[in-house]
Tab-separated table of C-alpha atoms and ligand atoms in Angstrom:
chain	number	residue	atom	x	y	z
A	1138	MET	CA	110.097	77.701	124.997
A	1139	SER	CA	108.111	79.196	127.804
A	1140	THR	CA	104.446	78.135	128.581
A	1141	VAL	CA	103.144	81.390	127.251
A	1142	GLN	CA	104.942	81.162	123.986
A	1143	LYS	CA	103.868	77.629	123.612
A	1144	PHE	CA	100.296	78.652	124.124
A	1145	ILE	CA	100.419	81.224	121.583
A	1146	ASP	CA	101.653	78.850	119.074
A	1147	GLU	CA	99.076	76.127	120.014
A	1148	ASN	CA	96.168	78.710	119.779
A	1149	ILE	CA	97.086	80.769	116.859
A	1150	GLN	CA	94.317	79.440	114.783
A	1151	THR	CA	91.605	80.378	117.333
A	1152	PHE	CA	93.183	83.847	117.576
A	1153	GLU	CA	93.038	84.288	113.815
A	1154	ASN	CA	89.470	83.295	113.687
A	1155	GLU	CA	88.663	85.674	116.474
A	1156	LEU	CA	90.481	88.472	114.565
A	1157	PHE	CA	88.509	87.633	111.426
A	1158	ASP	CA	85.252	88.074	113.456
A	1159	LEU	CA	86.363	91.563	114.451
A	1160	LEU	CA	87.403	92.346	110.779
A	1161	LYS	CA	83.773	91.446	109.721
A	1162	ILE	CA	82.558	94.629	111.647
A	1163	PRO	CA	82.528	97.805	109.326
A	1164	SER	CA	83.543	100.155	112.238
A	1165	ILE	CA	83.920	103.208	109.953
A	1166	SER	CA	84.291	105.933	112.421
A	1167	THR	CA	83.879	108.911	110.069
A	1168	ASP	CA	80.551	107.713	108.563
A	1169	SER	CA	77.527	108.300	110.873
A	1170	LYS	CA	75.725	105.437	109.113
A	1171	HIS	CA	78.296	103.076	110.796
A	1172	LYS	CA	77.872	104.561	114.287
A	1173	GLY	CA	76.094	101.210	115.364
A	1174	ASP	CA	79.119	99.004	113.729
A	1175	VAL	CA	81.544	101.178	115.826
A	1176	LYS	CA	79.688	100.266	118.930
A	1177	LYS	CA	79.477	96.575	117.646
A	1178	ALA	CA	83.320	96.432	117.483
A	1179	ALA	CA	83.655	98.078	120.960
A	1180	GLU	CA	81.292	95.286	122.410
A	1181	PHE	CA	83.284	92.634	120.689
A	1182	LEU	CA	86.335	93.768	122.413
A	1183	ILE	CA	84.662	94.259	125.538
A	1184	VAL	CA	83.729	90.529	125.555
A	1185	GLN	CA	87.290	89.606	124.765
A	1186	LEU	CA	88.718	91.559	127.655
A	1187	GLN	CA	86.248	90.163	130.172
A	1188	ASN	CA	86.797	86.611	128.844
A	1189	ILE	CA	90.367	86.705	129.406
A	1190	GLY	CA	89.814	87.776	132.998
A	1191	LEU	CA	90.840	91.407	133.120
A	1192	ASP	CA	89.604	93.613	135.806
A	1193	ASN	CA	87.357	96.830	135.462
A	1194	VAL	CA	86.398	96.259	131.844
A	1195	THR	CA	84.515	99.405	130.890
A	1196	LEU	CA	82.772	100.843	127.827
A	1197	HIS	CA	82.675	104.596	128.249
A	1198	ASP	CA	80.355	106.160	126.054
A	1199	THR	CA	81.430	109.562	124.525
A	1200	LEU	CA	79.869	112.191	122.418
A	1201	ARG	CA	80.569	109.828	119.452
A	1202	HIS	CA	82.286	106.477	119.714
A	1203	PRO	CA	83.034	104.607	122.969
A	1204	ILE	CA	86.339	104.244	124.662
A	1205	ILE	CA	87.314	101.147	126.261
A	1206	THR	CA	89.366	100.604	129.367
A	1207	ALA	CA	90.419	97.430	131.302
A	1208	GLU	CA	93.419	96.421	133.485
A	1209	LYS	CA	95.181	93.675	135.420
A	1210	CYS	CA	97.705	95.188	137.950
A	1211	PRO	CA	98.880	92.623	140.281
A	1212	HIS	CA	102.283	94.443	141.209
A	1213	GLU	CA	102.939	97.319	143.445
A	1214	ASP	CA	106.630	97.478	142.395
A	1215	ARG	CA	106.714	96.649	138.716
A	1216	PRO	CA	106.088	98.855	135.678
A	1217	THR	CA	102.650	99.487	134.190
A	1218	VAL	CA	102.152	99.345	130.572
A	1219	LEU	CA	99.163	101.184	129.106
A	1220	ILE	CA	98.309	99.356	125.832
A	1221	TYR	CA	96.628	101.729	123.351
A	1222	GLY	CA	94.887	100.678	120.117
A	1223	HIS	CA	92.019	101.747	117.881
A	1224	TYR	CA	89.319	99.588	116.580
A	1225	ASP	CA	87.812	102.242	114.285
A	1226	VAL	CA	88.738	101.907	110.465
A	1227	GLN	CA	88.987	104.138	107.345
A	1228	PRO	CA	86.125	104.012	104.843
A	1229	SER	CA	86.706	101.158	102.512
A	1230	ASP	CA	85.884	103.141	99.291
A	1231	PRO	CA	86.375	102.847	96.307
A	1232	ASP	CA	84.901	99.366	96.952
A	1233	GLU	CA	84.838	98.339	93.432
A	1234	LEU	CA	88.890	98.220	93.691
A	1235	TRP	CA	88.722	95.546	96.354
A	1236	ILE	CA	89.526	92.065	95.038
A	1237	THR	CA	87.642	90.665	97.874
A	1238	PRO	CA	84.958	92.456	99.836
A	1239	PRO	CA	86.444	94.802	102.621
A	1240	PHE	CA	84.512	93.326	105.274
A	1241	GLU	CA	84.598	89.769	104.485
A	1242	PRO	CA	88.336	88.862	105.525
A	1243	THR	CA	89.846	86.528	103.047
A	1244	VAL	CA	93.232	84.799	103.459
A	1245	LYS	CA	95.548	84.595	100.457
A	1246	ASP	CA	99.207	83.702	100.453
A	1247	GLY	CA	99.439	83.949	104.261
A	1248	ARG	CA	97.838	87.329	104.430
A	1249	VAL	CA	94.449	88.399	105.477
A	1250	TYR	CA	92.663	91.002	103.469
A	1251	ALA	CA	90.227	93.293	105.006
A	1252	ARG	CA	89.842	96.921	105.962
A	1253	GLY	CA	91.508	97.323	109.402
A	1254	ALA	CA	93.482	94.135	108.973
A	1255	SER	CA	96.626	96.035	109.805
A	1256	ASP	CA	95.324	99.454	110.709
A	1257	ASP	CA	94.673	98.746	113.454
A	1258	LYS	CA	92.619	95.668	114.415
A	1259	GLY	CA	95.045	93.117	113.609
A	1260	GLN	CA	98.029	94.883	115.299
A	1261	SER	CA	96.335	95.965	118.346
A	1262	PHE	CA	94.732	92.481	118.811
A	1263	THR	CA	98.149	91.123	119.207
A	1264	HIS	CA	98.415	92.557	122.839
A	1265	ILE	CA	95.083	91.069	123.839
A	1266	LYS	CA	96.143	87.871	122.838
A	1267	SER	CA	99.579	88.057	124.533
A	1268	VAL	CA	97.980	89.092	127.740
A	1269	GLN	CA	95.261	86.212	127.268
A	1270	ALA	CA	98.361	83.750	127.024
A	1271	TYR	CA	99.549	84.927	130.347
A	1272	MET	CA	96.202	84.617	132.020
A	1273	GLU	CA	95.041	81.366	130.578
A	1274	THR	CA	98.339	79.482	131.130
A	1275	GLY	CA	98.168	80.833	134.805
A	1276	THR	CA	101.554	82.400	134.469
A	1277	GLU	CA	101.917	85.506	136.456
A	1278	LEU	CA	101.905	88.709	134.332
A	1279	PRO	CA	105.495	90.194	134.604
A	1280	VAL	CA	104.165	93.784	134.564
A	1281	ASN	CA	100.953	95.603	135.177
A	1282	VAL	CA	98.869	96.050	132.173
A	1283	LYS	CA	96.095	98.481	131.328
A	1284	PHE	CA	94.171	98.787	128.032
A	1285	ILE	CA	92.832	102.025	126.489
A	1286	LEU	CA	91.077	101.143	123.072
A	1287	GLU	CA	89.347	103.919	121.168
A	1288	GLY	CA	86.974	104.052	118.149
A	1289	GLU	CA	87.905	107.551	116.824
A	1290	GLU	CA	91.569	107.518	115.814
A	1291	GLU	CA	90.883	107.732	112.227
A	1292	ILE	CA	88.954	111.080	112.842
A	1293	GLY	CA	91.626	112.626	115.130
A	1294	SER	CA	90.608	111.255	118.368
A	1295	PRO	CA	88.241	114.182	119.432
A	1296	ASN	CA	86.951	112.498	122.700
A	1297	LEU	CA	90.125	110.712	123.690
A	1298	VAL	CA	92.088	113.813	124.676
A	1299	PRO	CA	89.557	115.179	127.079
A	1300	PHE	CA	89.157	111.464	128.408
A	1301	ILE	CA	92.710	111.084	129.314
A	1302	LYS	CA	92.689	114.584	130.996
A	1303	LYS	CA	89.737	113.572	133.241
A	1304	ASN	CA	91.183	109.988	133.927
A	1305	ARG	CA	94.614	110.534	134.730
A	1306	GLU	CA	94.487	108.113	137.736
A	1307	LEU	CA	92.776	105.448	136.020
A	1308	LEU	CA	95.315	105.620	133.121
A	1309	SER	CA	98.360	106.183	135.288
A	1310	CYS	CA	101.321	104.237	133.851
A	1311	ASP	CA	105.023	104.060	133.100
A	1312	MET	CA	104.728	103.881	129.422
A	1313	VAL	CA	102.271	103.291	126.527
A	1314	LEU	CA	102.610	100.272	124.076
A	1315	ILE	CA	101.221	100.880	120.695
A	1316	SER	CA	101.060	98.678	117.509
A	1317	ASP	CA	99.966	100.979	114.840
A	1318	THR	CA	102.866	101.691	112.751
A	1319	SER	CA	105.083	99.925	110.085
A	1320	MET	CA	108.310	98.051	110.114
A	1321	PHE	CA	111.023	99.216	107.874
A	1322	GLY	CA	110.523	96.087	105.535
A	1323	GLU	CA	109.519	92.510	105.479
A	1324	ASN	CA	111.089	90.571	108.230
A	1325	GLN	CA	112.822	93.585	109.431
A	1326	PRO	CA	111.565	94.456	113.056
A	1327	SER	CA	111.612	98.273	113.645
A	1328	ILE	CA	110.781	100.637	116.292
A	1329	THR	CA	109.181	104.033	115.090
A	1330	TYR	CA	110.551	106.831	117.412
A	1331	GLY	CA	108.875	109.719	115.434
A	1332	LEU	CA	105.463	110.492	113.938
A	1333	ARG	CA	104.291	113.570	111.952
A	1334	GLY	CA	101.377	115.786	113.257
A	1335	LEU	CA	98.666	116.878	111.139
A	1336	ALA	CA	96.526	119.981	110.152
A	1337	TYR	CA	93.373	118.881	108.113
A	1338	MET	CA	91.668	121.691	106.118
A	1339	GLU	CA	88.821	122.073	103.648
A	1340	ILE	CA	88.549	124.799	101.210
A	1341	LEU	CA	85.045	125.761	99.939
A	1342	LEU	CA	84.507	128.115	97.068
A	1343	THR	CA	81.187	129.627	95.922
A	1344	GLY	CA	80.776	131.434	92.643
A	1345	PRO	CA	77.362	132.229	91.002
A	1346	ASN	CA	74.163	131.312	92.890
A	1347	ARG	CA	73.442	128.274	90.595
A	1348	ASP	CA	75.169	125.965	88.166
A	1349	LEU	CA	75.323	127.823	84.741
A	1350	HIS	CA	75.276	126.884	81.254
A	1351	SER	CA	79.038	127.163	80.379
A	1352	GLY	CA	78.196	128.262	76.715
A	1353	LEU	CA	75.985	131.370	77.927
A	1354	TYR	CA	78.084	132.300	80.923
A	1355	GLY	CA	81.439	131.035	80.401
A	1356	GLY	CA	83.941	133.771	79.740
A	1357	ALA	CA	82.138	136.379	81.778
A	1358	VAL	CA	81.701	134.553	85.060
A	1359	ASP	CA	84.468	133.176	86.913
A	1360	ASN	CA	84.455	129.397	87.513
A	1361	PRO	CA	85.047	128.186	91.131
A	1362	ALA	CA	86.541	125.020	89.766
A	1363	ASN	CA	89.338	127.115	87.666
A	1364	VAL	CA	89.787	129.349	90.694
A	1365	LEU	CA	90.335	126.329	93.035
A	1366	CYS	CA	92.933	124.864	90.801
A	1367	GLU	CA	94.674	128.306	90.535
A	1368	ILE	CA	94.729	128.614	94.399
A	1369	ILE	CA	95.946	125.103	94.976
A	1370	SER	CA	98.721	125.564	92.241
A	1371	LYS	CA	100.094	128.440	94.321
A	1372	LEU	CA	100.271	126.553	97.587
A	1373	LYS	CA	103.636	124.847	96.571
A	1374	ASP	CA	106.428	125.867	94.146
A	1375	LYS	CA	108.034	123.517	91.629
A	1376	ASP	CA	110.684	122.528	94.047
A	1377	GLY	CA	108.101	121.164	96.417
A	1378	VAL	CA	108.533	124.168	98.910
A	1379	ILE	CA	105.207	125.093	100.517
A	1380	GLN	CA	104.427	128.655	99.892
A	1381	VAL	CA	102.158	129.579	102.921
A	1382	PRO	CA	103.920	132.380	104.662
A	1383	GLY	CA	105.315	131.449	107.971
A	1384	PHE	CA	104.839	127.633	107.426
A	1385	TYR	CA	108.436	126.841	107.964
A	1386	ASP	CA	109.261	129.181	110.746
A	1387	ASP	CA	109.094	126.673	113.695
A	1388	VAL	CA	110.225	123.736	111.852
A	1389	GLU	CA	113.109	121.976	113.646
A	1390	GLU	CA	115.885	121.223	111.055
A	1391	LEU	CA	117.442	117.900	110.845
A	1392	THR	CA	120.935	117.697	112.473
A	1393	PRO	CA	124.019	116.256	110.538
A	1394	GLU	CA	123.833	113.326	112.824
A	1395	MET	CA	120.220	112.813	112.073
A	1396	ARG	CA	120.798	113.069	108.312
A	1397	GLU	CA	123.520	110.426	108.796
A	1398	ALA	CA	121.322	108.059	110.644
A	1399	TYR	CA	118.839	108.262	107.573
A	1400	LYS	CA	121.639	107.386	105.263
A	1401	GLN	CA	122.451	104.354	107.201
A	1402	LEU	CA	118.902	102.807	106.745
A	1403	PRO	CA	118.573	99.939	104.164
A	1404	PHE	CA	116.254	101.855	101.867
A	1405	ASP	CA	116.048	100.952	98.083
A	1406	GLU	CA	114.785	103.902	96.218
A	1407	GLU	CA	114.232	102.007	93.120
A	1408	GLU	CA	112.193	99.321	94.670
A	1409	TYR	CA	110.076	102.049	96.433
A	1410	LYS	CA	109.287	103.717	93.180
A	1411	ASN	CA	108.679	100.436	91.334
A	1412	ASN	CA	106.302	99.255	94.091
A	1413	LEU	CA	104.157	102.324	93.208
A	1414	ASP	CA	104.483	101.922	89.524
A	1415	LEU	CA	106.057	105.383	89.297
A	1416	LYS	CA	108.494	106.706	86.755
A	1417	ALA	CA	109.979	109.297	89.074
A	1418	LEU	CA	109.679	110.523	92.701
A	1419	HIS	CA	108.925	114.145	93.681
A	1420	GLY	CA	109.406	116.109	96.728
A	1421	GLU	CA	111.258	119.044	98.423
A	1422	ASN	CA	114.464	119.759	96.901
A	1423	GLY	CA	117.472	119.072	99.073
A	1424	TYR	CA	116.042	116.114	101.174
A	1425	SER	CA	116.015	112.445	100.578
A	1426	THR	CA	112.948	110.373	100.234
A	1427	LEU	CA	113.128	108.952	103.691
A	1428	GLU	CA	113.565	112.635	105.120
A	1429	ARG	CA	110.649	113.879	102.856
A	1430	VAL	CA	108.316	111.234	104.116
A	1431	SER	CA	109.037	111.390	107.801
A	1432	ALA	CA	111.008	114.647	108.937
A	1433	ARG	CA	109.916	117.353	106.565
A	1434	PRO	CA	106.362	118.897	106.495
A	1435	THR	CA	104.088	118.371	103.496
A	1436	LEU	CA	100.881	119.789	102.106
A	1437	ASP	CA	98.656	117.469	100.036
A	1438	VAL	CA	95.177	117.655	98.398
A	1439	ASN	CA	93.302	114.637	99.701
A	1440	GLY	CA	90.050	115.285	97.924
A	1441	LEU	CA	88.884	117.606	95.121
A	1442	TRP	CA	85.460	118.224	93.803
A	1443	SER	CA	83.397	120.226	91.495
A	1444	GLY	CA	81.022	120.123	88.511
A	1445	TYR	CA	80.014	117.271	86.653
A	1446	GLN	CA	81.254	113.720	87.702
A	1447	GLY	CA	78.927	111.472	85.876
A	1448	GLU	CA	79.319	109.433	82.632
A	1449	GLY	CA	79.721	111.361	79.414
A	1450	ALA	CA	79.820	115.160	79.125
A	1451	LYS	CA	77.843	118.080	80.654
A	1452	THR	CA	78.432	121.625	79.657
A	1453	VAL	CA	78.251	123.269	83.031
A	1454	LEU	CA	79.948	126.196	84.843
A	1455	PRO	CA	79.826	124.968	88.399
A	1456	ALA	CA	78.663	127.156	91.288
A	1457	LYS	CA	80.835	125.574	93.796
A	1458	ALA	CA	84.194	123.848	94.100
A	1459	GLY	CA	85.919	122.304	97.135
A	1460	ALA	CA	89.176	120.768	98.230
A	1461	LYS	CA	90.315	118.787	101.385
A	1462	VAL	CA	93.907	119.627	102.210
A	1463	SER	CA	96.117	117.907	104.834
A	1464	MET	CA	99.367	119.139	105.999
A	1465	ARG	CA	101.708	116.587	107.800
A	1466	LEU	CA	103.693	118.573	110.533
A	1467	VAL	CA	107.066	117.912	112.137
A	1468	PRO	CA	108.569	118.904	115.546
A	1469	GLY	CA	108.372	122.643	116.215
A	1470	GLN	CA	105.025	123.147	114.146
A	1471	TYR	CA	101.589	123.492	116.021
A	1472	PRO	CA	98.581	122.285	114.195
A	1473	ALA	CA	96.364	125.291	115.249
A	1474	LYS	CA	98.973	127.890	114.236
A	1475	ILE	CA	99.401	126.013	110.801
A	1476	ALA	CA	95.759	125.953	110.277
A	1477	LYS	CA	95.436	129.713	110.804
A	1478	LEU	CA	98.425	130.400	108.408
A	1479	PHE	CA	96.739	128.208	105.809
A	1480	ALA	CA	93.254	129.772	106.178
A	1481	ASP	CA	94.466	133.417	106.072
A	1482	HIS	CA	96.825	132.653	103.057
A	1483	VAL	CA	94.148	130.876	101.050
A	1484	LYS	CA	91.709	133.801	101.732
A	1485	SER	CA	94.428	136.288	100.688
A	1486	ILE	CA	95.128	134.777	97.399
A	1487	ALA	CA	91.484	134.152	96.304
A	1488	PRO	CA	90.001	136.543	93.890
A	1489	ASP	CA	86.703	138.527	94.870
A	1490	THR	CA	84.838	136.720	92.030
A	1491	VAL	CA	84.236	133.838	94.398
A	1492	SER	CA	83.537	133.665	98.162
A	1493	VAL	CA	85.805	131.579	100.215
A	1494	GLU	CA	85.218	129.385	103.293
A	1495	VAL	CA	88.278	127.482	104.970
A	1496	VAL	CA	87.201	124.875	107.459
A	1497	GLU	CA	89.714	123.380	109.963
A	1498	HIS	CA	89.033	119.644	110.524
A	1499	HIS	CA	91.207	117.522	113.045
A	1500	GLY	CA	94.819	117.887	113.826
A	1501	GLY	CA	97.451	116.486	115.865
A	1502	HIS	CA	100.892	117.163	117.228
A	1503	PRO	CA	104.127	115.572	115.927
A	1504	ILE	CA	106.242	113.580	118.368
A	1505	VAL	CA	109.812	112.247	118.576
A	1506	ILE	CA	110.504	109.734	121.362
A	1507	ASP	CA	113.822	109.749	123.339
A	1508	LEU	CA	115.945	106.736	122.047
A	1509	GLU	CA	117.457	106.477	125.566
A	1510	PHE	CA	114.026	105.470	127.102
A	1511	TYR	CA	114.391	102.036	128.772
A	1512	GLY	CA	110.926	100.678	127.395
A	1513	LEU	CA	112.343	101.106	123.830
A	1514	LYS	CA	115.511	98.849	124.793
A	1515	ALA	CA	113.196	96.271	126.228
A	1516	ALA	CA	111.037	96.501	123.171
A	1517	ALA	CA	114.048	96.092	120.859
A	1518	LYS	CA	115.357	93.031	122.693
A	1519	ALA	CA	111.891	91.397	122.452
A	1520	PHE	CA	111.736	92.131	118.659
A	1521	GLU	CA	115.136	90.593	118.340
A	1522	ASP	CA	114.334	87.414	120.446
A	1523	ILE	CA	111.317	86.640	118.197
A	1524	TYR	CA	112.318	87.906	114.765
A	1525	LYS	CA	115.985	86.921	115.193
A	1526	LYS	CA	117.105	90.036	113.482
A	1527	GLU	CA	118.586	93.415	114.661
A	1528	VAL	CA	115.875	96.067	115.162
A	1529	LEU	CA	116.018	99.305	113.137
A	1530	PHE	CA	114.883	102.613	114.572
A	1531	SER	CA	113.111	104.971	112.241
A	1532	ARG	CA	110.616	107.862	112.113
A	1533	GLU	CA	107.590	107.697	110.227
A	1534	GLY	CA	105.309	110.092	108.236
A	1535	GLY	CA	101.916	108.975	109.616
A	1536	SER	CA	100.061	110.385	112.570
A	1537	ILE	CA	98.715	108.851	115.794
A	1538	PRO	CA	97.744	112.206	117.535
A	1539	ILE	CA	97.164	110.924	120.870
A	1540	VAL	CA	100.852	109.891	121.400
A	1541	ALA	CA	101.703	113.528	121.944
A	1542	ASP	CA	98.886	113.849	124.342
A	1543	PHE	CA	100.154	110.808	126.472
A	1544	LYS	CA	103.360	112.618	126.697
A	1545	LYS	CA	101.831	116.035	127.680
A	1546	VAL	CA	98.994	114.854	129.862
A	1547	LEU	CA	100.156	111.579	131.454
A	1548	GLY	CA	103.965	112.446	131.057
A	1549	VAL	CA	104.974	109.026	129.546
A	1550	ASN	CA	106.589	107.863	126.439
A	1551	SER	CA	105.100	105.705	123.923
A	1552	ILE	CA	106.718	102.547	122.380
A	1553	LEU	CA	105.701	102.190	118.773
A	1554	MET	CA	106.096	98.605	118.177
A	1555	GLY	CA	104.605	98.239	114.813
A	1556	PHE	CA	103.995	94.932	113.064
A	1557	GLY	CA	102.725	96.188	109.692
A	1558	ILE	CA	104.699	96.683	106.550
A	1559	SER	CA	104.292	99.177	103.577
A	1560	LYS	CA	102.722	96.225	101.547
A	1561	ASP	CA	99.750	96.295	103.924
A	1562	ALA	CA	98.204	99.018	101.878
A	1563	LEU	CA	96.745	101.099	104.839
A	1564	HIS	CA	93.835	103.211	103.810
A	1565	SER	CA	93.829	101.804	100.362
A	1566	PRO	CA	91.784	99.264	98.760
A	1567	ASN	CA	92.842	95.575	99.585
A	1568	GLU	CA	94.384	96.342	102.848
A	1569	SER	CA	96.061	93.316	104.346
A	1570	PHE	CA	98.156	92.018	107.185
A	1571	SER	CA	100.477	89.137	107.350
A	1572	LEU	CA	99.363	86.425	109.435
A	1573	LYS	CA	103.115	85.562	110.255
A	1574	ASP	CA	103.464	89.064	111.560
A	1575	PHE	CA	100.135	88.567	113.502
A	1576	HIS	CA	101.602	85.495	115.144
A	1577	ARG	CA	105.085	87.062	115.753
A	1578	GLY	CA	103.454	90.155	117.036
A	1579	ILE	CA	101.655	88.334	119.732
A	1580	LYS	CA	104.906	86.566	120.621
A	1581	THR	CA	106.846	89.747	120.625
A	1582	SER	CA	104.335	91.425	122.919
A	1583	ALA	CA	104.580	88.488	125.421
A	1584	ARG	CA	108.328	88.539	125.430
A	1585	PHE	CA	108.316	92.394	125.918
A	1586	PHE	CA	106.155	91.994	129.132
A	1587	GLU	CA	108.564	89.287	130.157
A	1588	LEU	CA	111.764	91.402	129.690
A	1589	LEU	CA	110.527	94.773	130.811
A	1590	PRO	CA	111.101	94.435	134.597
A	1591	GLU	CA	114.758	93.594	133.944
A	1592	PHE	CA	115.228	96.613	131.871
A	1593	SER	CA	113.373	98.906	134.468
A	1594	ASP	CA	115.937	98.198	137.326
B	28	BES	N1	98.124	103.692	111.914
B	28	BES	C1	97.983	104.990	111.222
B	28	BES	C2	99.205	105.818	111.382
B	28	BES	C3	100.542	105.206	110.803
B	28	BES	C4	100.663	104.324	110.021
B	28	BES	C5	101.567	105.856	111.427
B	28	BES	C6	101.827	103.696	109.476
B	28	BES	C7	103.004	105.294	110.976
B	28	BES	C8	103.103	104.302	110.111
B	28	BES	C9	96.896	105.697	111.851
B	28	BES	O1	95.663	104.730	112.113
B	28	BES	C10	96.364	106.676	110.945
B	28	BES	O2	96.040	106.685	109.696
B	28	BES	N2	96.289	107.893	111.398
B	28	BES	C11	95.767	109.088	110.778
B	28	BES	C12	95.494	110.028	111.721
B	28	BES	C13	94.471	111.173	111.324
B	28	BES	C14	93.340	110.685	110.787
B	28	BES	C15	94.421	112.022	112.434
B	28	BES	C16	96.681	109.406	109.655
B	28	BES	O3	97.833	109.443	109.870
B	28	BES	O4	96.346	109.836	108.592
B	29	ZN	ZN1	95.841	103.069	112.807
């Protein structure tokens, strides 16, 4: 075993403890109350990067949360890998559903439970630790490495796109390495070669100028909550087809070869359903579950509010109602175009008994990565050497908006080397990450750096 791999085995306990310290920081990017915590997580990582001896470790303040960059580029003639990760997390609510508190990392059955354990503190930390293993054993880094870590991924990376446009030279590289996706299953190394895009919208309806007594006014005044339900029910038909005119116009259809590749993946639909305690699945007619969750666009209500939410009953006709709706997009679709189609459609079907506002939140472009890219081949070999199992290539339904911008602005492909699994419960209560995958992730990262020069020749 190489000195680097041995160092990782010998130091894994320390690495875990450091990860737990990072997980204790509630760096929730969407919540302004946690702005200081997001900064604290950034400062924690700055110290990590400085301590392992990287050059130019810098915290860049932005309009909201900081961006961190660092590098170690000893070679003129070897590839440069830009490692991207995010240290912000989703809100932990509903907190009462957590078995152990979200920001008190707890180990049970080989998994660490905490918000951000998998998405993305645990996964992105693997690369810091693998670079550390090279630095501290005095082993020459086989490639040049640069880091870019952000605190705004979970809110659509608003300040990262302008940052990469302004800092092309600082970030110049041959590829981006990202661990922020999932493997196809437990002990099944996988490379994600496609992600969906996103258009995130909010509908706000206003009816009467105040909440009304539902007995005195009900029947004569239209109820924004009822109207909202009617609007939402018209957005999809019973076959799961989205009814926003023009929504599918630019969708790139799956080729017969792509559909065949989906069929070859070892997917157990019964198990998928049972894991979610569902009696039946539902989605767009004519597509398989795997196609529906990765290669087809969707429209989902993510939040819904109106009227009385407290204990017991209150007879009220609410003045307002609102919904947050996200649409996952596939290659061919543009977030801004879809957002406009959605807003126009919602306004056109709303009755004049309410006033309608449609707000566009963040968006992101979908991406599919060329399977012939040499970086993917090196990543696959690294996975196979550590996991001792053949890698699967799959597309996933989640979004990492910056991946498309890395391609557009820096002209480079990303390698989505995820170490998570579906059991990690990303964005849900009781998020967790397997410590075995944390360990194997660090080793895979180190092995990848070692193999990459061979593959780039
Ligand atoms: N890590 C996820 C994305 C992901 C998870 C991709 C699993 C593939 C497999 C990422 O942090 C995330 O949740 N992104 C957001 C982006 C959005 C807020 C712009 C998402 O997909 O909802
Ligand atoms: Zn993430």
